[in-house]
Coordinates of C-alpha atoms in Angstrom, one line a residue:
Chain A
M1 CA -15.2 -48.6 28.1
S2 CA -13.3 -51.4 26.5
T3 CA -14.9 -54.8 25.9
K4 CA -14.0 -57.6 27.9
T5 CA -14.6 -61.4 28.1
I6 CA -16.6 -62.2 31.4
Y7 CA -16.7 -65.8 32.5
G8 CA -19.3 -67.2 35.2
I9 CA -18.9 -70.9 36.2
Y10 CA -21.9 -72.8 37.5
G11 CA -21.7 -76.0 39.6
D12 CA -25.0 -77.3 38.2
D13 CA -26.9 -77.8 34.9
E14 CA -30.1 -76.5 36.2
D15 CA -28.7 -73.4 37.6
L16 CA -27.3 -73.0 34.1
L17 CA -30.4 -73.5 32.2
K18 CA -32.1 -70.8 34.6
A19 CA -29.2 -68.4 34.2
V20 CA -29.4 -68.7 30.4
R21 CA -33.3 -67.9 30.6
S22 CA -32.8 -65.0 32.6
F23 CA -29.8 -63.7 30.6
N24 CA -32.3 -63.8 27.6
K25 CA -34.7 -61.8 29.5
E26 CA -32.2 -59.4 30.6
G27 CA -30.9 -58.9 26.8
I28 CA -27.2 -60.0 27.7
A29 CA -26.1 -61.8 24.6
I30 CA -24.3 -65.2 25.5
K31 CA -21.0 -65.8 23.6
E32 CA -20.3 -69.5 24.2
I33 CA -21.1 -71.9 27.1
Y34 CA -18.9 -75.0 27.9
T35 CA -20.2 -78.0 29.8
P36 CA -19.0 -81.3 30.5
F37 CA -21.9 -83.3 29.0
P38 CA -24.8 -82.6 26.9
V39 CA -27.4 -80.5 28.7
H40 CA -30.7 -81.2 27.6
G41 CA -32.4 -78.1 26.3
L42 CA -29.5 -75.8 26.4
D43 CA -29.7 -75.6 22.6
K44 CA -33.1 -74.4 22.5
A45 CA -32.7 -71.9 25.6
M46 CA -29.7 -70.3 23.6
G47 CA -31.2 -70.1 20.6
L48 CA -29.1 -72.2 18.3
K49 CA -30.3 -73.6 15.2
K50 CA -31.1 -76.9 14.4
T51 CA -28.0 -78.7 13.1
R52 CA -27.9 -79.8 9.5
I53 CA -25.3 -82.5 9.4
S54 CA -28.0 -85.4 9.4
D55 CA -29.4 -83.9 6.1
M56 CA -25.8 -84.0 5.0
A57 CA -25.6 -87.5 5.9
F58 CA -28.8 -88.3 3.8
F59 CA -26.9 -86.9 0.7
Y60 CA -23.5 -88.8 1.6
G61 CA -25.7 -91.7 1.6
L62 CA -27.0 -91.3 -1.7
Y63 CA -23.6 -90.7 -3.1
G64 CA -22.8 -94.2 -1.8
T65 CA -25.5 -96.0 -3.4
T66 CA -24.8 -94.1 -6.8
L67 CA -21.3 -95.3 -6.4
A68 CA -22.1 -98.9 -5.7
T69 CA -24.8 -99.0 -8.5
T70 CA -22.3 -97.3 -11.1
M71 CA -19.4 -99.6 -10.0
T72 CA -21.1 -102.9 -10.2
W73 CA -22.7 -102.0 -13.6
F74 CA -19.4 -100.8 -15.0
M75 CA -17.4 -103.9 -13.8
M76 CA -20.2 -106.7 -14.2
N77 CA -22.1 -105.6 -17.1
H78 CA -20.1 -103.1 -19.0
D79 CA -16.5 -103.7 -18.9
W80 CA -16.3 -107.4 -18.6
P81 CA -20.0 -108.9 -19.0
Q82 CA -18.7 -112.5 -18.1
D83 CA -20.9 -115.6 -17.2
I84 CA -20.1 -116.5 -13.8
G85 CA -22.2 -119.7 -12.4
G86 CA -24.9 -119.0 -15.0
K87 CA -25.6 -115.4 -13.5
P88 CA -27.3 -113.0 -16.2
S89 CA -24.9 -110.6 -17.0
F90 CA -26.9 -109.1 -19.8
S91 CA -27.9 -106.1 -17.8
W92 CA -27.3 -104.6 -14.3
L93 CA -31.3 -105.2 -13.4
E94 CA -31.1 -108.9 -14.4
N95 CA -28.2 -109.5 -11.7
M96 CA -29.3 -106.7 -9.2
P97 CA -30.0 -108.9 -6.2
A98 CA -26.4 -109.9 -6.0
F99 CA -25.3 -106.2 -5.8
V100 CA -27.6 -105.3 -3.0
P101 CA -25.4 -106.2 -0.2
I102 CA -22.8 -103.9 -2.1
M103 CA -24.8 -101.2 -2.6
F104 CA -26.2 -101.4 1.0
E105 CA -22.7 -101.3 2.5
L106 CA -21.5 -98.6 0.4
T107 CA -24.5 -96.5 1.4
V108 CA -24.0 -97.0 5.3
F109 CA -20.1 -96.5 4.8
C110 CA -20.3 -93.2 2.8
A111 CA -23.2 -91.6 5.1
A112 CA -21.4 -92.4 8.3
H113 CA -17.9 -91.6 7.2
L114 CA -18.6 -88.3 5.6
M115 CA -20.9 -87.3 8.2
S116 CA -18.1 -87.8 10.9
L117 CA -15.7 -85.9 9.0
T118 CA -18.4 -83.2 8.4
F119 CA -18.7 -83.1 12.1
L120 CA -15.0 -82.8 12.8
V121 CA -14.6 -80.0 10.3
R122 CA -17.5 -77.9 11.4
N123 CA -16.4 -78.2 15.0
K124 CA -12.6 -77.6 13.9
L125 CA -11.5 -80.7 15.8
Y126 CA -8.2 -82.3 14.5
P127 CA -5.4 -84.2 16.0
G128 CA -3.2 -82.0 17.6
A129 CA -5.9 -78.8 18.0
K130 CA -5.7 -76.7 20.9
A131 CA -8.1 -77.1 23.6
Q132 CA -11.4 -75.0 22.9
N133 CA -12.7 -74.8 26.6
P134 CA -11.1 -71.8 28.4
D135 CA -11.3 -73.5 31.8
P136 CA -10.1 -77.2 32.1
R137 CA -12.9 -78.0 35.0
T138 CA -15.5 -77.7 32.4
T139 CA -15.0 -81.2 31.0
D140 CA -15.2 -82.4 34.8
D141 CA -18.1 -80.7 36.7
K142 CA -18.2 -77.1 35.8
F143 CA -20.3 -75.2 33.6
L144 CA -18.8 -72.0 32.1
M145 CA -20.7 -69.2 30.4
E146 CA -18.9 -66.6 28.4
I147 CA -19.8 -63.0 27.6
E148 CA -18.3 -60.4 25.7
S149 CA -19.5 -57.1 27.0
S150 CA -18.4 -53.4 28.0
D151 CA -20.8 -53.2 30.7
I152 CA -19.1 -55.4 33.1
D153 CA -20.8 -54.3 36.1
K154 CA -24.1 -55.4 34.9
V155 CA -22.9 -58.7 33.5
K156 CA -21.3 -59.7 37.0
E157 CA -24.4 -58.7 38.7
A158 CA -26.3 -61.0 36.5
F159 CA -24.0 -63.9 37.0
I160 CA -23.9 -63.4 40.8
N161 CA -27.9 -63.1 41.0
T162 CA -28.3 -66.4 39.0
G163 CA -25.9 -68.3 41.2
A164 CA -22.6 -68.4 39.6
E165 CA -19.7 -69.9 41.9
E166 CA -17.1 -67.9 40.2
V167 CA -16.9 -64.7 38.1
T168 CA -13.7 -63.7 36.0
V169 CA -12.9 -60.9 33.7
R170 CA -10.5 -60.9 31.2
D171 CA -9.1 -58.9 28.3
L172 CA -10.5 -60.3 25.0
N173 CA -7.0 -61.0 23.2
I174 CA -5.8 -63.2 26.1
A175 CA -8.9 -65.3 26.1
Chain B
M1 CA -37.5 -81.0 40.2
S2 CA -37.4 -81.2 36.3
H3 CA -35.9 -84.8 36.7
Y4 CA -38.8 -87.1 36.6
E5 CA -38.6 -90.8 36.5
S6 CA -40.8 -93.6 38.0
Q7 CA -39.7 -95.1 41.2
V8 CA -40.5 -98.3 39.6
R9 CA -37.1 -98.1 37.8
E10 CA -34.1 -99.4 39.7
P11 CA -31.3 -96.8 40.4
L12 CA -28.4 -97.2 37.5
I13 CA -25.9 -95.5 39.6
I14 CA -25.5 -96.5 43.0
G15 CA -24.6 -94.5 46.2
H16 CA -24.5 -90.8 46.8
K17 CA -22.5 -89.6 43.3
T18 CA -21.6 -86.1 42.3
Y19 CA -20.6 -85.4 38.6
H20 CA -17.0 -85.1 39.8
D21 CA -17.2 -88.5 41.7
I22 CA -17.8 -89.9 38.3
T23 CA -15.0 -88.3 36.8
E24 CA -12.7 -89.6 39.5
D25 CA -14.1 -93.1 39.2
I26 CA -13.4 -93.3 35.5
A27 CA -9.9 -91.6 35.7
R28 CA -8.5 -93.5 38.3
P29 CA -7.6 -96.7 36.4
I30 CA -5.8 -94.6 33.8
E31 CA -4.3 -92.3 36.2
N32 CA -2.8 -95.0 38.6
K33 CA -0.2 -97.6 37.9
S34 CA -1.2 -101.3 36.7
G35 CA -1.3 -103.9 39.4
K36 CA 0.3 -107.1 39.5
L37 CA -2.8 -108.9 38.3
W38 CA -2.8 -106.7 35.2
W39 CA 0.5 -107.7 34.5
F40 CA -0.1 -111.2 35.0
A41 CA -3.0 -111.5 32.8
F42 CA -1.4 -109.2 30.3
S43 CA 1.7 -111.6 29.9
I44 CA -0.3 -114.5 29.5
A45 CA -2.4 -112.8 26.8
L46 CA 0.9 -111.6 25.2
V47 CA 2.5 -115.0 25.5
T48 CA -0.8 -116.7 23.7
F49 CA -0.8 -113.9 21.0
L50 CA 2.8 -114.6 20.2
Y51 CA 2.2 -118.3 19.9
G52 CA -0.6 -117.6 17.5
L53 CA 1.5 -115.2 15.5
G54 CA 4.3 -118.1 15.0
C55 CA 1.2 -120.3 14.1
I56 CA 0.0 -118.0 11.6
A57 CA 3.6 -117.5 10.2
Y58 CA 4.1 -121.1 10.0
T59 CA 1.0 -121.7 8.0
I60 CA 1.9 -118.8 5.5
G61 CA 5.5 -120.1 5.2
T62 CA 4.6 -123.8 4.7
G63 CA 1.2 -123.7 3.1
I64 CA -2.4 -124.3 4.2
G65 CA -1.8 -128.0 4.4
V66 CA -0.5 -127.6 8.1
W67 CA -4.2 -127.4 8.8
G68 CA -6.6 -130.1 9.5
I69 CA -8.6 -129.2 6.6
N70 CA -9.0 -131.8 3.6
R71 CA -10.2 -131.9 0.1
T72 CA -14.0 -132.4 1.3
I73 CA -13.9 -130.0 4.3
G74 CA -12.2 -127.0 3.2
W75 CA -13.5 -124.7 5.6
A76 CA -13.2 -125.9 9.4
W77 CA -11.5 -123.9 12.2
D78 CA -10.9 -120.8 10.3
I79 CA -14.4 -119.9 9.3
T80 CA -15.7 -121.5 12.5
N81 CA -13.4 -118.8 14.1
F82 CA -14.1 -116.0 11.8
V83 CA -18.0 -116.2 12.4
W84 CA -17.4 -116.7 16.1
W85 CA -15.4 -113.6 16.5
V86 CA -17.8 -111.4 14.3
G87 CA -20.5 -112.7 16.2
I88 CA -19.0 -111.6 19.5
G89 CA -18.6 -108.5 18.1
H90 CA -22.3 -107.9 17.4
A91 CA -23.4 -107.1 21.0
G92 CA -21.1 -104.1 21.2
T93 CA -23.1 -102.2 18.2
L94 CA -26.2 -103.5 19.7
I95 CA -25.6 -101.9 22.8
S96 CA -24.3 -98.8 21.7
A97 CA -26.7 -98.5 18.6
V98 CA -30.1 -100.3 18.9
L99 CA -30.5 -99.5 22.7
L100 CA -29.5 -95.7 21.9
L101 CA -32.4 -95.9 19.6
F102 CA -34.5 -97.4 22.1
R103 CA -33.6 -94.7 24.6
Q104 CA -32.1 -97.4 26.9
K105 CA -30.3 -95.6 29.8
W106 CA -28.7 -98.7 31.2
R107 CA -26.6 -98.8 28.1
M108 CA -24.4 -95.9 29.2
S109 CA -22.3 -97.8 31.7
I110 CA -21.4 -100.4 29.5
N111 CA -21.4 -99.1 25.7
R112 CA -17.6 -98.1 25.9
S113 CA -16.4 -101.5 26.9
A114 CA -18.9 -103.4 24.5
E115 CA -17.8 -101.3 21.5
A116 CA -14.2 -101.8 22.3
M117 CA -15.2 -105.5 22.5
T118 CA -16.6 -105.2 19.1
I119 CA -13.5 -103.6 17.6
F120 CA -11.1 -106.2 19.1
A121 CA -13.1 -108.9 18.0
V122 CA -13.6 -107.8 14.6
V123 CA -9.8 -107.5 14.6
Q124 CA -9.6 -111.2 15.3
A125 CA -12.2 -112.1 12.8
A126 CA -10.6 -110.2 10.1
L127 CA -7.5 -112.1 10.3
F128 CA -9.2 -115.6 9.4
P129 CA -10.4 -114.5 5.6
V130 CA -6.5 -113.4 5.1
I131 CA -4.7 -116.2 6.6
H132 CA -7.2 -119.1 5.4
M133 CA -6.1 -117.9 1.8
G134 CA -3.9 -120.3 0.1
R135 CA -2.2 -117.1 -1.3
P136 CA -2.5 -114.3 1.1
W137 CA -0.2 -112.1 -0.5
V138 CA -2.4 -111.5 -3.4
G139 CA -5.2 -110.9 -0.8
Y140 CA -5.3 -107.2 -2.3
W141 CA -7.0 -108.7 -5.4
V142 CA -10.1 -108.7 -3.5
F143 CA -10.3 -105.3 -3.8
P144 CA -11.9 -103.5 -7.1
V145 CA -8.7 -101.7 -8.0
P146 CA -8.0 -100.5 -11.7
N147 CA -4.8 -102.8 -12.6
N148 CA -2.4 -103.6 -15.4
F149 CA -4.4 -106.7 -16.3
G150 CA -6.6 -104.7 -18.4
S151 CA -8.4 -103.8 -15.6
F152 CA -9.4 -107.2 -14.4
W153 CA -12.2 -106.5 -11.8
V154 CA -13.7 -108.8 -8.9
N155 CA -17.0 -110.8 -9.2
F156 CA -19.6 -109.1 -7.3
N157 CA -21.7 -111.9 -7.3
S158 CA -19.6 -113.8 -4.4
P159 CA -20.9 -113.3 -0.5
L160 CA -17.0 -113.7 0.1
L161 CA -16.6 -110.4 -1.7
W162 CA -19.7 -109.0 0.1
D163 CA -18.0 -110.1 3.4
V164 CA -15.0 -108.1 2.5
F165 CA -17.1 -105.0 1.9
A166 CA -19.3 -105.9 5.0
I167 CA -16.4 -106.2 7.4
S168 CA -14.4 -103.5 6.3
T169 CA -17.4 -101.3 6.6
Y170 CA -18.4 -102.6 10.0
F171 CA -15.1 -102.2 11.1
S172 CA -14.3 -98.9 10.2
V173 CA -18.0 -97.4 11.1
S174 CA -17.7 -99.1 14.5
V175 CA -14.4 -97.5 15.2
V176 CA -15.5 -94.0 14.1
F177 CA -18.9 -94.3 16.2
W178 CA -16.5 -95.5 19.0
Y179 CA -14.2 -92.6 18.5
M180 CA -16.5 -89.9 18.3
G181 CA -18.0 -91.0 21.6
L182 CA -14.6 -91.1 23.2
I183 CA -13.6 -87.6 22.2
P184 CA -15.4 -86.0 25.2
D185 CA -13.8 -88.4 27.6
F186 CA -10.6 -87.9 26.3
A187 CA -10.9 -84.4 26.7
M188 CA -11.9 -85.0 30.4
I189 CA -8.6 -87.0 30.8
R190 CA -6.6 -84.3 29.0
D191 CA -7.8 -81.8 31.3
R192 CA -6.9 -83.9 34.2
A193 CA -3.8 -85.2 33.1
K194 CA -0.4 -83.8 35.5
K195 CA 2.2 -85.5 33.4
P196 CA 3.0 -83.2 30.2
F197 CA 3.4 -86.5 28.2
S198 CA -0.3 -87.7 28.7
K199 CA -1.4 -84.4 28.5
K200 CA 0.0 -84.2 25.0
I201 CA -1.2 -87.9 24.1
Y202 CA -4.7 -87.1 25.4
G203 CA -4.6 -83.9 23.8
I204 CA -4.1 -85.4 20.4
L205 CA -6.7 -88.0 20.9
S206 CA -9.3 -85.4 22.0
M207 CA -8.9 -83.2 19.0
G208 CA -9.2 -79.9 21.0
W209 CA -12.7 -80.9 22.2
G210 CA -14.1 -78.1 24.3
G211 CA -17.6 -79.0 24.9
K212 CA -19.4 -76.0 23.4
A213 CA -23.0 -76.0 23.3
K214 CA -23.2 -76.1 19.3
H215 CA -20.7 -78.9 19.4
W216 CA -22.8 -81.1 21.9
Q217 CA -25.8 -80.4 19.6
R218 CA -24.0 -81.7 16.9
H219 CA -22.3 -84.6 18.7
E220 CA -25.9 -85.7 19.8
E221 CA -27.2 -85.5 16.2
L222 CA -24.1 -87.4 14.9
S223 CA -24.5 -90.1 17.5
L224 CA -28.0 -90.4 17.0
V225 CA -27.7 -90.7 12.9
L226 CA -24.6 -93.3 13.5
A227 CA -26.9 -95.4 15.8
G228 CA -29.4 -95.2 13.2
L229 CA -26.8 -96.4 10.4
C230 CA -25.2 -98.9 12.8
T231 CA -28.5 -100.6 13.5
P232 CA -29.1 -102.0 9.9
L233 CA -25.4 -102.4 9.4
V234 CA -24.9 -104.8 12.4
F235 CA -27.8 -106.7 10.9
S236 CA -26.8 -106.3 7.4
V237 CA -22.9 -107.6 8.4
H238 CA -24.1 -111.0 10.1
T239 CA -26.8 -111.6 7.3
I240 CA -23.8 -111.2 4.5
V241 CA -21.7 -113.6 6.8
S242 CA -24.5 -116.1 6.9
F243 CA -24.7 -115.7 3.0
D244 CA -21.4 -117.6 2.8
F245 CA -23.5 -120.7 3.7
A246 CA -27.0 -119.9 2.7
T247 CA -26.3 -118.9 -0.8
S248 CA -24.7 -122.3 -1.4
V249 CA -26.0 -125.4 -2.7
I250 CA -24.6 -127.5 0.1
K251 CA -27.6 -129.2 2.2
G252 CA -28.1 -128.0 5.6
W253 CA -26.3 -124.7 4.4
H254 CA -28.9 -123.5 1.9
S255 CA -31.5 -122.3 4.0
T256 CA -33.4 -119.1 4.3
V257 CA -33.5 -119.0 8.1
Y258 CA -29.9 -118.4 8.1
P259 CA -29.9 -114.3 8.1
P260 CA -32.0 -113.6 10.8
Y261 CA -30.9 -116.6 12.8
F262 CA -27.3 -115.9 12.6
V263 CA -27.8 -112.3 13.7
A264 CA -29.8 -113.6 16.6
G265 CA -26.8 -116.1 17.6
A266 CA -24.4 -113.2 17.3
I267 CA -26.4 -111.2 19.6
F268 CA -26.6 -114.2 21.9
S269 CA -22.9 -114.8 21.8
G270 CA -22.0 -111.2 21.8
F271 CA -23.9 -110.2 25.0
A272 CA -22.3 -113.6 26.8
M273 CA -18.9 -111.9 26.0
V274 CA -19.8 -108.8 27.4
Q275 CA -20.9 -110.4 30.4
T276 CA -17.8 -112.5 30.8
L277 CA -15.9 -109.4 30.4
L278 CA -17.8 -106.9 32.5
S279 CA -18.1 -109.0 35.5
V280 CA -14.7 -109.3 36.0
M281 CA -14.2 -105.7 34.9
R282 CA -16.6 -104.1 37.5
K283 CA -14.5 -105.9 40.3
V284 CA -11.0 -105.2 39.3
M285 CA -11.6 -101.5 38.0
H286 CA -13.9 -101.0 41.1
L287 CA -16.9 -100.0 38.8
E288 CA -19.5 -101.8 40.8
D289 CA -21.5 -98.7 41.4
Y290 CA -21.8 -98.1 37.6
I291 CA -22.1 -101.7 36.4
T292 CA -24.7 -102.8 38.7
R293 CA -26.9 -106.1 39.3
Q294 CA -29.4 -104.5 37.0
H295 CA -27.2 -104.0 34.1
I296 CA -26.1 -107.6 34.6
E297 CA -29.7 -108.9 34.8
L298 CA -31.0 -106.7 31.6
M299 CA -28.1 -108.2 29.7
N300 CA -29.1 -111.6 30.9
I301 CA -32.8 -110.9 29.6
V302 CA -31.5 -110.1 26.2
I303 CA -29.4 -113.3 26.4
V304 CA -32.7 -115.4 27.2
V305 CA -34.4 -113.7 24.4
T306 CA -32.0 -113.9 21.6
G307 CA -31.4 -117.6 23.0
G308 CA -35.1 -118.5 22.6
M309 CA -34.9 -117.1 18.8
V310 CA -31.7 -119.3 18.3
A311 CA -33.6 -122.2 19.9
V312 CA -36.6 -121.6 17.5
A313 CA -34.3 -121.6 14.5
Y314 CA -32.9 -124.9 15.6
L315 CA -36.5 -126.4 15.6
T316 CA -37.3 -124.8 12.5
E317 CA -34.2 -126.5 10.8
F318 CA -34.8 -129.7 12.2
W319 CA -38.7 -129.5 11.1
V320 CA -37.8 -128.2 7.4
G321 CA -35.2 -130.8 7.4
W322 CA -38.1 -133.3 7.9
Y323 CA -40.8 -131.4 6.0
S324 CA -38.8 -130.9 2.9
G325 CA -38.8 -134.7 1.9
S326 CA -35.3 -134.2 0.6
R327 CA -33.2 -137.4 1.7
Y328 CA -30.1 -135.2 1.8
E329 CA -31.7 -133.0 4.6
D330 CA -31.6 -136.1 6.8
F331 CA -28.0 -135.8 7.4
T332 CA -27.9 -131.8 7.9
Y333 CA -27.6 -129.6 10.9
F334 CA -30.0 -130.4 13.4
S335 CA -31.4 -133.4 11.5
P336 CA -31.7 -136.7 13.2
G337 CA -28.2 -137.8 11.2
A338 CA -26.5 -135.0 12.9
A339 CA -27.8 -135.9 16.2
V340 CA -26.7 -139.7 16.0
G341 CA -23.8 -139.3 13.5
P342 CA -20.2 -139.1 14.1
Y343 CA -20.4 -135.5 15.1
W344 CA -22.9 -136.5 17.9
W345 CA -20.9 -134.8 20.4
A346 CA -20.7 -131.5 18.7
F347 CA -24.3 -131.6 18.2
W348 CA -25.2 -132.2 21.8
A349 CA -22.6 -129.9 23.1
L350 CA -24.4 -127.0 21.4
I351 CA -27.9 -128.3 22.4
I352 CA -26.7 -128.4 26.0
C353 CA -24.5 -125.0 25.9
N354 CA -27.2 -123.0 23.8
V355 CA -30.7 -124.1 24.8
L356 CA -30.4 -126.1 28.2
V357 CA -28.1 -124.2 30.2
P358 CA -29.0 -120.6 29.2
G359 CA -32.6 -121.7 30.1
L360 CA -31.5 -121.2 33.7
L361 CA -31.7 -117.7 33.2
W362 CA -35.4 -117.5 33.4
I363 CA -35.1 -118.0 37.0
R364 CA -34.6 -114.5 38.6
K365 CA -32.1 -115.7 41.1
V366 CA -29.9 -117.4 38.6
R367 CA -29.7 -113.9 36.3
R368 CA -29.4 -111.8 39.2
S369 CA -26.3 -113.7 40.6
F370 CA -22.9 -112.5 39.3
F371 CA -21.4 -116.1 39.7
W372 CA -23.9 -117.7 37.6
T373 CA -23.9 -115.1 35.0
F374 CA -20.4 -115.4 34.6
V375 CA -20.3 -119.3 34.5
I376 CA -23.2 -119.0 32.0
S377 CA -21.6 -116.7 29.7
I378 CA -18.9 -118.9 29.4
V379 CA -20.9 -121.7 28.6
V380 CA -23.0 -119.7 25.9
N381 CA -19.8 -118.8 24.1
T382 CA -18.7 -122.4 24.0
G383 CA -22.1 -123.2 22.5
M384 CA -21.9 -120.8 19.9
W385 CA -18.5 -122.0 19.0
F386 CA -19.8 -125.4 18.4
E387 CA -22.9 -123.9 16.4
R388 CA -20.6 -122.6 13.8
F389 CA -18.5 -125.7 13.8
D390 CA -21.5 -127.7 13.5
I391 CA -23.0 -125.8 10.7
I392 CA -19.8 -125.8 8.6
V393 CA -18.1 -129.2 9.4
I394 CA -21.3 -131.6 9.9
N395 CA -22.5 -130.5 6.8
L396 CA -19.5 -130.6 4.9
S397 CA -18.7 -133.9 6.4
R398 CA -21.4 -135.9 4.8
D399 CA -22.4 -134.4 1.6
Y400 CA -24.2 -135.5 -1.6
I401 CA -21.7 -138.0 -2.6
P402 CA -21.0 -141.0 -0.1
S403 CA -17.6 -141.6 -1.5
G404 CA -16.7 -138.0 -0.6
W405 CA -17.6 -138.5 3.0
T406 CA -14.8 -137.9 5.5
M407 CA -14.2 -136.7 9.0
F408 CA -12.1 -133.4 10.2
M409 CA -9.4 -133.7 13.0
P410 CA -7.6 -130.3 13.7
T411 CA -3.9 -129.9 13.9
F412 CA -2.1 -127.9 16.7
V413 CA -1.7 -125.3 14.0
D414 CA -5.5 -124.7 14.0
V415 CA -5.9 -124.7 17.7
G416 CA -2.7 -122.7 18.0
I417 CA -4.2 -119.8 15.9
F418 CA -7.6 -119.7 17.7
I419 CA -5.7 -119.5 21.0
G420 CA -3.5 -117.1 19.6
T421 CA -6.7 -114.8 18.5
N422 CA -7.7 -115.0 22.1
G423 CA -4.7 -113.9 23.3
F424 CA -4.6 -110.9 20.8
F425 CA -8.1 -109.9 21.8
F426 CA -7.1 -109.8 25.5
V427 CA -3.9 -108.0 24.8
L428 CA -6.0 -105.2 23.1
F429 CA -8.6 -105.5 25.7
L430 CA -6.4 -105.2 28.6
L431 CA -4.5 -102.3 27.1
Y432 CA -7.8 -100.6 26.4
A433 CA -8.9 -100.9 30.2
R434 CA -5.8 -99.1 31.3
T435 CA -5.5 -96.2 29.0
F436 CA -9.3 -95.5 27.8
P437 CA -12.0 -94.2 29.9
A438 CA -14.1 -97.6 30.0
I439 CA -17.4 -95.8 30.7
A440 CA -18.7 -93.1 28.7
Q441 CA -18.7 -90.5 31.6
A442 CA -20.1 -87.6 29.6
E443 CA -23.3 -89.8 28.8
L444 CA -23.4 -91.1 32.4
K445 CA -23.6 -87.7 33.7
T446 CA -26.7 -87.1 31.7
I447 CA -28.5 -89.7 33.8
L448 CA -26.9 -89.0 37.2
K449 CA -30.0 -86.9 38.3
S450 CA -32.6 -89.1 36.9
S451 CA -31.2 -92.5 37.6
G452 CA -28.9 -91.9 40.4
E453 CA -29.6 -93.8 43.6
S454 CA -29.4 -90.8 46.2
Y455 CA -31.3 -88.5 43.6
K456 CA -34.1 -91.0 43.1
K457 CA -34.4 -91.4 47.0
H458 CA -34.5 -87.4 47.2
H459 CA -37.6 -87.4 44.7
T460 CA -39.4 -90.0 46.9
E461 CA -39.0 -87.9 49.7
D462 CA -40.2 -84.8 47.7
D463 CA -43.3 -86.4 46.9
H464 CA -43.7 -87.6 50.3
H465 CA -43.9 -83.9 51.2
H466 CA -46.3 -82.9 48.8
E467 CA -48.6 -85.4 49.7
H468 CA -48.9 -83.9 53.6

């Protein structure tokens, strides 16, 4: 028996959640789920790990602070330590209050932009990328579950029992 | 049902809607042709924009002296308009970021348009720091770029340089925050598109989004963290803008209340602009079921609260001006000198537009009325323009040395550029309304079952059955 891709389409997010739980019980591995909006609790039901992009954002922010600190120190205190309006330029710390706005903005700038880039890269999103959802209705009001299995009848039955509106079977390479 | 919500809360989506209805309602303005009204509004906006461009070209070609500024009052309409536009932008971030942190569901039908307003307002604002330069062609010198002058750097002590960092960070982060939210909505338009051209365009814009479970998980985390970053950002940006004045030695400008007070004023005027835009938009684009009386009332409450903060700041300035014992403070903003001086009319325009008229929003009937909301929102934005004008011009017109006292009179170029930025703003906003999903449909669909009118009714009936 060859392995095939089986799609089940649900019309309601609650039916979908119930189906995920029942598939877990039956030991059918879910390949992917496509939904038109974030369904609350779906990641837990599917057993997805917590995302780490917010941890990354913290480090990107630290990078921004470091960048601003180094830049202000180098330009204002090291390279050209001038007297501009009586501001002390002997050491970075003496004139630090004037650098706070820059440090803050660069922290936010780096954290926000680098995190967004990480998001795009990790999700393989880029201008011109092929649509990742196999059925266009999943961005409107349908919820699609994708399963790869060789036991097609069992999966089909599980889909029908959990209230799927539509079940389709495709060869792996076509999907 | 797993969706429990108190029946005390009013529904946020009116009528019997399904997920598909939301899709249809939001896609309709994009998929249909523009009406006559749109072309009419767009033409007017475009003409004013082009006129403003002409005025800008005239200023740069001839010299800054074509403006009404003089040797005493070096900042007038330029920086007034700059602060006004930046202030307008702030409500968009407040709605999308701060209200997200507070889990306010009502933000979902207004955040997309409010963020669009932010971005288009910041574009207008960003014009002024460039065109008010005497030599705008060397404007790039504000960036700390290694160069052939022995690497001659910028001076990080200046709030005008902080402005460069603040505005460019604010603009770019706002665009990214907005865009990340738009990706799933562009995907929805892409998947519905019938014409190959629009399918191609929305395909590029949506970057291949497919709504995978892991992607949604990351998307929600991203939105939350960006909201957490945008909230201090929005406060910092207008704080830094206020530093342009507060860090100076000019009496009336040198005031420690400016940072929070400017931010409150920004939210005040920004929400007023959202009200102006949305009260028209909901009618023209038939979004009455999504932008409801409840949304309008809640925004009016924010206007009342921030308007109250601004009024307290006026009183504080007035009090501290007297309490300081400094004779110079008597001519400052909100001091007796301002109220009866040569700019008395600007002072009283501000008090009437910012304190007295918005006070009517304490009355429930007024703040739930679409008509009065629209009128008051325009009054507030007029008042907030005068606030910036008063701060800048009144304080400069009567400074420490009486021989330097003078008045300011704008020229047609000052006025033309301001009108031009309004035209540019509406050009961008009208184009946005025709091509972008004006409501964050993916977000709105998450609250349909908890805050939709028919679902809420359904829950009441369920409860009723349980009791018997």
